[in-house]
Amino acid sequence: TTAIGGAWDAGTVFSLTADGTERVLHSFGPGPDGLYPHAGLTALNGIFYGTTGTGGTDDAGMVFSITTDGNEIPLYSFQGSGGGPDGAYPAGELIAANGVLYGTTQGGGKQLWGTVFKITTSGTETVLHQFKGGTDGYYPNSGLIALNGKFYGATERGGESHLCQSGGEGGCGAVYEVTSSGKERVLYRFKGGTDGQFPEAPLVVFNGTLYGTTSLGGANGFGSIFRV
């Protein structure tokens, strides 16, 4: 995907061969279609699935499917930008598990601090967790990874009550675990010192341990690589 460009300058889905031949499969644009896909695609049963950061019927982003010949279908439009339980503004990639797609939204939920959701390939969406802020964390800007039947991710803010920016928002981020039924548990809360602050990228797993990065903090103030 590209976040901008295309026929309406609102992003595209493209294919690229090994010899460098590129083809635009879909240009996002007006109407119920989404705008500005920030994340990549996830393959499931020969079809690709992705999200757009905004657009859809309520301009809060959407989930779409697309085939290799460019047949794009909006599956679900998020509606939670006004404080409802639904999510809003997805930014991370989806993950497929047992034929169902899982993901996060940066906003939405009752506190507007983001959600974890699941969605079927036919477009039935269920909110699994609404971030509450504070020690729970908020603003999950990256997607999830799967390990031993559970999902793991990071929130950019929240966790401890430390002030990590001049604007006064508390919390330097957190690493969390969530089950497929929606039970969430915070594994680690960043303190903003040598351990880092503001994890924005997806976690990775290696030999049963989670690894990730923070965009700031660490011994030199310019970010850290961590494991938890």
PDB file of C-alpha atoms in Angstrom:
ATOM      1  CA  THR A   1       0.000   0.000   0.000  1.00  0.00           C
ATOM      2  CA  THR A   2       0.922   3.663  -0.284  1.00  0.00           C
ATOM      3  CA  ALA A   3      -0.491   6.214   2.146  1.00  0.00           C
ATOM      4  CA  ILE A   4      -1.023   8.877  -0.516  1.00  0.00           C
ATOM      5  CA  GLY A   5      -0.951   9.075  -4.298  1.00  0.00           C
ATOM      6  CA  GLY A   6      -3.254   7.347  -6.715  1.00  0.00           C
ATOM      7  CA  ALA A   7      -6.127   8.803  -8.703  1.00  0.00           C
ATOM      8  CA  TRP A   8      -7.456  10.862  -5.751  1.00  0.00           C
ATOM      9  CA  ASP A   9      -4.163  11.247  -3.872  1.00  0.00           C
ATOM     10  CA  ALA A  10      -5.626   9.185  -1.014  1.00  0.00           C
ATOM     11  CA  GLY A  11      -3.451   6.085  -1.270  1.00  0.00           C
ATOM     12  CA  THR A  12      -3.221   2.901  -3.295  1.00  0.00           C
ATOM     13  CA  VAL A  13      -2.828  -0.843  -3.238  1.00  0.00           C
ATOM     14  CA  PHE A  14      -0.168  -1.991  -5.720  1.00  0.00           C
ATOM     15  CA  SER A  15       1.562  -5.123  -6.907  1.00  0.00           C
ATOM     16  CA  LEU A  16       5.226  -5.405  -7.831  1.00  0.00           C
ATOM     17  CA  THR A  17       7.023  -8.205  -9.628  1.00  0.00           C
ATOM     18  CA  ALA A  18      10.555  -9.301  -8.831  1.00  0.00           C
ATOM     19  CA  ASP A  19      11.815  -7.535 -11.966  1.00  0.00           C
ATOM     20  CA  GLY A  20      10.295  -4.202 -10.877  1.00  0.00           C
ATOM     21  CA  THR A  21       7.022  -4.103 -12.819  1.00  0.00           C
ATOM     22  CA  GLU A  22       4.515  -2.182 -10.698  1.00  0.00           C
ATOM     23  CA  ARG A  23       0.738  -2.122 -11.147  1.00  0.00           C
ATOM     24  CA  VAL A  24      -1.804  -0.094  -9.185  1.00  0.00           C
ATOM     25  CA  LEU A  25      -4.615  -2.424  -8.149  1.00  0.00           C
ATOM     26  CA  HIS A  26      -6.807   0.147  -6.424  1.00  0.00           C
ATOM     27  CA  SER A  27      -6.869   3.899  -5.804  1.00  0.00           C
ATOM     28  CA  PHE A  28      -8.663   4.932  -2.639  1.00  0.00           C
ATOM     29  CA  GLY A  29     -11.054   7.814  -3.029  1.00  0.00           C
ATOM     30  CA  PRO A  30     -14.346   9.486  -2.151  1.00  0.00           C
ATOM     31  CA  GLY A  31     -17.577   7.943  -0.967  1.00  0.00           C
ATOM     32  CA  PRO A  32     -17.703   4.934   1.355  1.00  0.00           C
ATOM     33  CA  ASP A  33     -14.202   3.934   0.316  1.00  0.00           C
ATOM     34  CA  GLY A  34     -11.371   4.535   2.775  1.00  0.00           C
ATOM     35  CA  LEU A  35      -8.556   7.079   2.663  1.00  0.00           C
ATOM     36  CA  TYR A  36      -4.839   6.911   3.495  1.00  0.00           C
ATOM     37  CA  PRO A  37      -3.876   3.286   4.253  1.00  0.00           C
ATOM     38  CA  HIS A  38      -0.958   3.510   6.701  1.00  0.00           C
ATOM     39  CA  ALA A  39      -0.416  -0.227   7.185  1.00  0.00           C
ATOM     40  CA  GLY A  40       0.431  -3.071   4.850  1.00  0.00           C
ATOM     41  CA  LEU A  41      -1.726  -6.005   3.816  1.00  0.00           C
ATOM     42  CA  THR A  42      -2.484  -9.373   5.398  1.00  0.00           C
ATOM     43  CA  ALA A  43      -3.142 -12.457   3.252  1.00  0.00           C
ATOM     44  CA  LEU A  44      -5.844 -14.952   4.192  1.00  0.00           C
ATOM     45  CA  ASN A  45      -7.153 -17.696   1.909  1.00  0.00           C
ATOM     46  CA  GLY A  46      -5.891 -16.016  -1.248  1.00  0.00           C
ATOM     47  CA  ILE A  47      -7.383 -12.592  -0.477  1.00  0.00           C
ATOM     48  CA  PHE A  48      -5.648  -9.543   1.012  1.00  0.00           C
ATOM     49  CA  TYR A  49      -7.031  -7.495   3.895  1.00  0.00           C
ATOM     50  CA  GLY A  50      -6.033  -4.073   5.144  1.00  0.00           C
ATOM     51  CA  THR A  51      -7.144  -0.862   6.827  1.00  0.00           C
ATOM     52  CA  THR A  52      -7.333   2.811   5.989  1.00  0.00           C
ATOM     53  CA  GLY A  53      -6.590   5.498   8.556  1.00  0.00           C
ATOM     54  CA  THR A  54      -9.635   7.600   7.706  1.00  0.00           C
ATOM     55  CA  GLY A  55     -12.500   7.516   5.227  1.00  0.00           C
ATOM     56  CA  GLY A  56     -15.320   5.023   5.247  1.00  0.00           C
ATOM     57  CA  THR A  57     -18.906   6.003   6.003  1.00  0.00           C
ATOM     58  CA  ASP A  58     -17.982   7.944   9.177  1.00  0.00           C
ATOM     59  CA  ASP A  59     -14.495   9.150   8.211  1.00  0.00           C
ATOM     60  CA  ALA A  60     -12.972   7.061  11.039  1.00  0.00           C
ATOM     61  CA  GLY A  61     -11.247   4.484   8.864  1.00  0.00           C
ATOM     62  CA  MET A  62     -12.261   1.094   7.578  1.00  0.00           C
ATOM     63  CA  VAL A  63     -11.265  -2.515   6.915  1.00  0.00           C
ATOM     64  CA  PHE A  64     -11.200  -3.666   3.292  1.00  0.00           C
ATOM     65  CA  SER A  65     -10.506  -6.760   1.232  1.00  0.00           C
ATOM     66  CA  ILE A  66      -8.865  -6.832  -2.176  1.00  0.00           C
ATOM     67  CA  THR A  67      -8.090  -9.561  -4.675  1.00  0.00           C
ATOM     68  CA  THR A  68      -4.984  -9.865  -6.816  1.00  0.00           C
ATOM     69  CA  ASP A  69      -6.954  -8.515  -9.798  1.00  0.00           C
ATOM     70  CA  GLY A  70      -7.917  -5.344  -7.907  1.00  0.00           C
ATOM     71  CA  ASN A  71     -11.466  -6.079  -6.757  1.00  0.00           C
ATOM     72  CA  GLU A  72     -11.647  -3.999  -3.564  1.00  0.00           C
ATOM     73  CA  ILE A  73     -14.553  -4.308  -1.105  1.00  0.00           C
ATOM     74  CA  PRO A  74     -15.068  -2.096   1.975  1.00  0.00           C
ATOM     75  CA  LEU A  75     -15.876  -4.610   4.737  1.00  0.00           C
ATOM     76  CA  TYR A  76     -16.392  -2.423   7.782  1.00  0.00           C
ATOM     77  CA  SER A  77     -16.391   1.299   8.575  1.00  0.00           C
ATOM     78  CA  PHE A  78     -15.384   2.366  12.082  1.00  0.00           C
ATOM     79  CA  GLN A  79     -17.788   4.702  13.886  1.00  0.00           C
ATOM     80  CA  GLY A  80     -16.098   5.387  17.223  1.00  0.00           C
ATOM     81  CA  SER A  81     -14.655   8.857  16.673  1.00  0.00           C
ATOM     82  CA  GLY A  82     -17.461  10.366  18.784  1.00  0.00           C
ATOM     83  CA  GLY A  83     -16.889   8.288  21.911  1.00  0.00           C
ATOM     84  CA  GLY A  84     -18.866   5.127  21.169  1.00  0.00           C
ATOM     85  CA  PRO A  85     -17.477   1.689  21.972  1.00  0.00           C
ATOM     86  CA  ASP A  86     -16.319   1.173  18.396  1.00  0.00           C
ATOM     87  CA  GLY A  87     -12.772   1.980  17.342  1.00  0.00           C
ATOM     88  CA  ALA A  88     -11.494   4.743  15.090  1.00  0.00           C
ATOM     89  CA  TYR A  89      -8.408   5.431  12.957  1.00  0.00           C
ATOM     90  CA  PRO A  90      -6.648   2.077  12.533  1.00  0.00           C
ATOM     91  CA  ALA A  91      -2.929   2.388  11.814  1.00  0.00           C
ATOM     92  CA  GLY A  92      -1.350  -1.040  12.330  1.00  0.00           C
ATOM     93  CA  GLU A  93      -1.468  -4.140  10.165  1.00  0.00           C
ATOM     94  CA  LEU A  94      -4.095  -6.790  10.731  1.00  0.00           C
ATOM     95  CA  ILE A  95      -3.142 -10.283  11.870  1.00  0.00           C
ATOM     96  CA  ALA A  96      -4.943 -13.472  10.869  1.00  0.00           C
ATOM     97  CA  ALA A  97      -5.605 -16.266  13.373  1.00  0.00           C
ATOM     98  CA  ASN A  98      -7.971 -19.205  12.921  1.00  0.00           C
ATOM     99  CA  GLY A  99      -9.651 -17.566   9.962  1.00  0.00           C
ATOM    100  CA  VAL A 100     -10.384 -14.305  11.819  1.00  0.00           C
ATOM    101  CA  LEU A 101      -8.606 -10.950  11.549  1.00  0.00           C
ATOM    102  CA  TYR A 102      -7.408  -9.007  14.603  1.00  0.00           C
ATOM    103  CA  GLY A 103      -6.211  -5.426  14.831  1.00  0.00           C
ATOM    104  CA  THR A 104      -6.056  -2.167  16.759  1.00  0.00           C
ATOM    105  CA  THR A 105      -7.341   1.375  16.376  1.00  0.00           C
ATOM    106  CA  GLN A 106      -5.491   4.471  17.574  1.00  0.00           C
ATOM    107  CA  GLY A 107      -8.709   6.116  18.766  1.00  0.00           C
ATOM    108  CA  GLY A 108     -12.276   5.294  19.516  1.00  0.00           C
ATOM    109  CA  GLY A 109     -13.667   3.331  22.411  1.00  0.00           C
ATOM    110  CA  LYS A 110     -15.525   4.982  25.253  1.00  0.00           C
ATOM    111  CA  GLN A 111     -12.458   6.976  26.306  1.00  0.00           C
ATOM    112  CA  LEU A 112     -11.312   7.665  22.721  1.00  0.00           C
ATOM    113  CA  TRP A 113      -7.959   6.048  23.559  1.00  0.00           C
ATOM    114  CA  GLY A 114      -8.045   3.116  21.190  1.00  0.00           C
ATOM    115  CA  THR A 115      -9.276  -0.447  20.942  1.00  0.00           C
ATOM    116  CA  VAL A 116      -8.357  -4.013  20.094  1.00  0.00           C
ATOM    117  CA  PHE A 117     -10.868  -5.584  17.712  1.00  0.00           C
ATOM    118  CA  LYS A 118     -11.545  -8.696  15.682  1.00  0.00           C
ATOM    119  CA  ILE A 119     -13.370  -8.904  12.378  1.00  0.00           C
ATOM    120  CA  THR A 120     -14.538 -11.786  10.236  1.00  0.00           C
ATOM    121  CA  THR A 121     -13.838 -11.941   6.519  1.00  0.00           C
ATOM    122  CA  SER A 122     -17.516 -11.140   5.939  1.00  0.00           C
ATOM    123  CA  GLY A 123     -17.226  -7.880   7.899  1.00  0.00           C
ATOM    124  CA  THR A 124     -18.615  -8.647  11.369  1.00  0.00           C
ATOM    125  CA  GLU A 125     -16.562  -6.570  13.835  1.00  0.00           C
ATOM    126  CA  THR A 126     -16.290  -7.080  17.608  1.00  0.00           C
ATOM    127  CA  VAL A 127     -14.439  -4.821  20.043  1.00  0.00           C
ATOM    128  CA  LEU A 128     -12.328  -6.959  22.387  1.00  0.00           C
ATOM    129  CA  HIS A 129     -10.795  -4.247  24.560  1.00  0.00           C
ATOM    130  CA  GLN A 130     -11.209  -0.515  25.017  1.00  0.00           C
ATOM    131  CA  PHE A 131      -8.113   1.160  26.429  1.00  0.00           C
ATOM    132  CA  LYS A 132      -8.842   3.209  29.525  1.00  0.00           C
ATOM    133  CA  GLY A 133      -5.693   5.309  29.699  1.00  0.00           C
ATOM    134  CA  GLY A 134      -3.667   5.630  32.871  1.00  0.00           C
ATOM    135  CA  THR A 135      -2.001   2.370  33.866  1.00  0.00           C
ATOM    136  CA  ASP A 136      -3.875   0.545  31.104  1.00  0.00           C
ATOM    137  CA  GLY A 137      -2.144   2.433  28.293  1.00  0.00           C
ATOM    138  CA  TYR A 138      -3.582   4.261  25.308  1.00  0.00           C
ATOM    139  CA  TYR A 139      -2.962   5.036  21.632  1.00  0.00           C
ATOM    140  CA  PRO A 140      -1.971   1.613  20.238  1.00  0.00           C
ATOM    141  CA  ASN A 141      -0.329   2.828  17.036  1.00  0.00           C
ATOM    142  CA  SER A 142       0.900  -0.601  15.917  1.00  0.00           C
ATOM    143  CA  GLY A 143      -0.784  -3.907  15.251  1.00  0.00           C
ATOM    144  CA  LEU A 144      -0.668  -7.191  17.121  1.00  0.00           C
ATOM    145  CA  ILE A 145       1.474 -10.315  17.028  1.00  0.00           C
ATOM    146  CA  ALA A 146       0.382 -13.812  18.061  1.00  0.00           C
ATOM    147  CA  LEU A 147       2.138 -16.127  20.508  1.00  0.00           C
ATOM    148  CA  ASN A 148       0.770 -19.310  22.091  1.00  0.00           C
ATOM    149  CA  GLY A 149      -2.841 -18.438  21.335  1.00  0.00           C
ATOM    150  CA  LYS A 150      -2.666 -14.879  22.698  1.00  0.00           C
ATOM    151  CA  PHE A 151      -1.988 -11.498  21.129  1.00  0.00           C
ATOM    152  CA  TYR A 152       0.589  -8.899  22.113  1.00  0.00           C
ATOM    153  CA  GLY A 153       1.064  -5.248  21.307  1.00  0.00           C
ATOM    154  CA  ALA A 154       2.255  -1.876  22.596  1.00  0.00           C
ATOM    155  CA  THR A 155       0.587   1.430  23.340  1.00  0.00           C
ATOM    156  CA  GLU A 156       2.477   4.623  22.604  1.00  0.00           C
ATOM    157  CA  ARG A 157       1.212   6.361  25.751  1.00  0.00           C
ATOM    158  CA  GLY A 158      -0.136   5.492  29.177  1.00  0.00           C
ATOM    159  CA  GLY A 159       1.278   3.005  31.627  1.00  0.00           C
ATOM    160  CA  GLU A 160       3.074   4.775  34.478  1.00  0.00           C
ATOM    161  CA  SER A 161       2.033   8.283  35.470  1.00  0.00           C
ATOM    162  CA  HIS A 162       5.286   9.939  34.413  1.00  0.00           C
ATOM    163  CA  LEU A 163       5.040  12.974  32.170  1.00  0.00           C
ATOM    164  CA  CYS A 164       6.906  12.118  29.000  1.00  0.00           C
ATOM    165  CA  GLN A 165       6.300  15.212  26.950  1.00  0.00           C
ATOM    166  CA  SER A 166       5.924  18.946  27.490  1.00  0.00           C
ATOM    167  CA  GLY A 167       2.242  18.778  26.577  1.00  0.00           C
ATOM    168  CA  GLY A 168       1.521  17.130  29.906  1.00  0.00           C
ATOM    169  CA  GLU A 169       0.163  13.771  28.797  1.00  0.00           C
ATOM    170  CA  GLY A 170       1.143  11.112  31.320  1.00  0.00           C
ATOM    171  CA  GLY A 171       2.633   7.762  30.573  1.00  0.00           C
ATOM    172  CA  CYS A 172       5.479   6.588  28.419  1.00  0.00           C
ATOM    173  CA  GLY A 173       3.784   3.564  26.878  1.00  0.00           C
ATOM    174  CA  ALA A 174       3.086  -0.040  27.765  1.00  0.00           C
ATOM    175  CA  VAL A 175       3.323  -3.592  26.441  1.00  0.00           C
ATOM    176  CA  TYR A 176       0.105  -5.580  26.779  1.00  0.00           C
ATOM    177  CA  GLU A 177      -1.368  -9.032  26.243  1.00  0.00           C
ATOM    178  CA  VAL A 178      -4.939  -9.725  25.136  1.00  0.00           C
ATOM    179  CA  THR A 179      -6.795 -12.997  24.599  1.00  0.00           C
ATOM    180  CA  SER A 180      -9.148 -13.797  21.746  1.00  0.00           C
ATOM    181  CA  SER A 181     -12.020 -13.304  24.200  1.00  0.00           C
ATOM    182  CA  GLY A 182     -10.816  -9.811  25.144  1.00  0.00           C
ATOM    183  CA  LYS A 183      -9.094 -10.290  28.494  1.00  0.00           C
ATOM    184  CA  GLU A 184      -6.278  -7.720  28.612  1.00  0.00           C
ATOM    185  CA  ARG A 185      -3.218  -7.638  30.871  1.00  0.00           C
ATOM    186  CA  VAL A 186      -0.404  -5.058  30.951  1.00  0.00           C
ATOM    187  CA  LEU A 187       2.989  -6.774  30.943  1.00  0.00           C
ATOM    188  CA  TYR A 188       5.279  -3.759  31.240  1.00  0.00           C
ATOM    189  CA  ARG A 189       4.918  -0.017  31.730  1.00  0.00           C
ATOM    190  CA  PHE A 190       7.756   2.150  30.429  1.00  0.00           C
ATOM    191  CA  LYS A 191       9.224   4.603  32.906  1.00  0.00           C
ATOM    192  CA  GLY A 192      10.776   6.965  30.386  1.00  0.00           C
ATOM    193  CA  GLY A 193      14.388   6.624  31.486  1.00  0.00           C
ATOM    194  CA  THR A 194      16.959   4.157  30.204  1.00  0.00           C
ATOM    195  CA  ASP A 195      14.159   1.682  29.410  1.00  0.00           C
ATOM    196  CA  GLY A 196      12.796   3.995  26.707  1.00  0.00           C
ATOM    197  CA  GLN A 197       9.490   5.705  26.009  1.00  0.00           C
ATOM    198  CA  PHE A 198       6.821   5.814  23.290  1.00  0.00           C
ATOM    199  CA  PRO A 199       6.862   2.387  21.567  1.00  0.00           C
ATOM    200  CA  GLU A 200       5.316   2.965  18.129  1.00  0.00           C
ATOM    201  CA  ALA A 201       6.352  -0.049  16.019  1.00  0.00           C
ATOM    202  CA  PRO A 202       4.999  -3.606  16.148  1.00  0.00           C
ATOM    203  CA  LEU A 203       6.589  -6.130  18.462  1.00  0.00           C
ATOM    204  CA  VAL A 204       8.341  -9.231  17.147  1.00  0.00           C
ATOM    205  CA  VAL A 205       8.706 -12.602  18.849  1.00  0.00           C
ATOM    206  CA  PHE A 206      11.817 -14.780  18.956  1.00  0.00           C
ATOM    207  CA  ASN A 207      12.227 -17.931  21.037  1.00  0.00           C
ATOM    208  CA  GLY A 208       9.185 -17.054  23.114  1.00  0.00           C
ATOM    209  CA  THR A 209      10.381 -13.552  24.026  1.00  0.00           C
ATOM    210  CA  LEU A 210       8.923 -10.252  22.820  1.00  0.00           C
ATOM    211  CA  TYR A 211      11.228  -7.637  21.284  1.00  0.00           C
ATOM    212  CA  GLY A 212      10.498  -4.076  20.267  1.00  0.00           C
ATOM    213  CA  THR A 213      11.682  -0.482  19.985  1.00  0.00           C
ATOM    214  CA  THR A 214      10.875   2.885  21.511  1.00  0.00           C
ATOM    215  CA  SER A 215      11.110   6.129  19.594  1.00  0.00           C
ATOM    216  CA  LEU A 216      12.615   8.122  22.484  1.00  0.00           C
ATOM    217  CA  GLY A 217      14.244   7.533  25.857  1.00  0.00           C
ATOM    218  CA  GLY A 218      17.033   5.097  26.499  1.00  0.00           C
ATOM    219  CA  ALA A 219      20.490   5.967  27.812  1.00  0.00           C
ATOM    220  CA  ASN A 220      21.043   8.615  25.123  1.00  0.00           C
ATOM    221  CA  GLY A 221      17.487   9.872  24.779  1.00  0.00           C
ATOM    222  CA  PHE A 222      17.073   8.722  21.189  1.00  0.00           C
ATOM    223  CA  GLY A 223      15.184   5.452  21.648  1.00  0.00           C
ATOM    224  CA  SER A 224      15.846   1.919  22.767  1.00  0.00           C
ATOM    225  CA  ILE A 225      15.591  -1.706  21.713  1.00  0.00           C
ATOM    226  CA  PHE A 226      13.998  -3.825  24.418  1.00  0.00           C
ATOM    227  CA  ARG A 227      12.799  -7.302  25.222  1.00  0.00           C
ATOM    228  CA  VAL A 228      10.030  -8.278  27.626  1.00  0.00           C
TER     229      VAL A 228
END
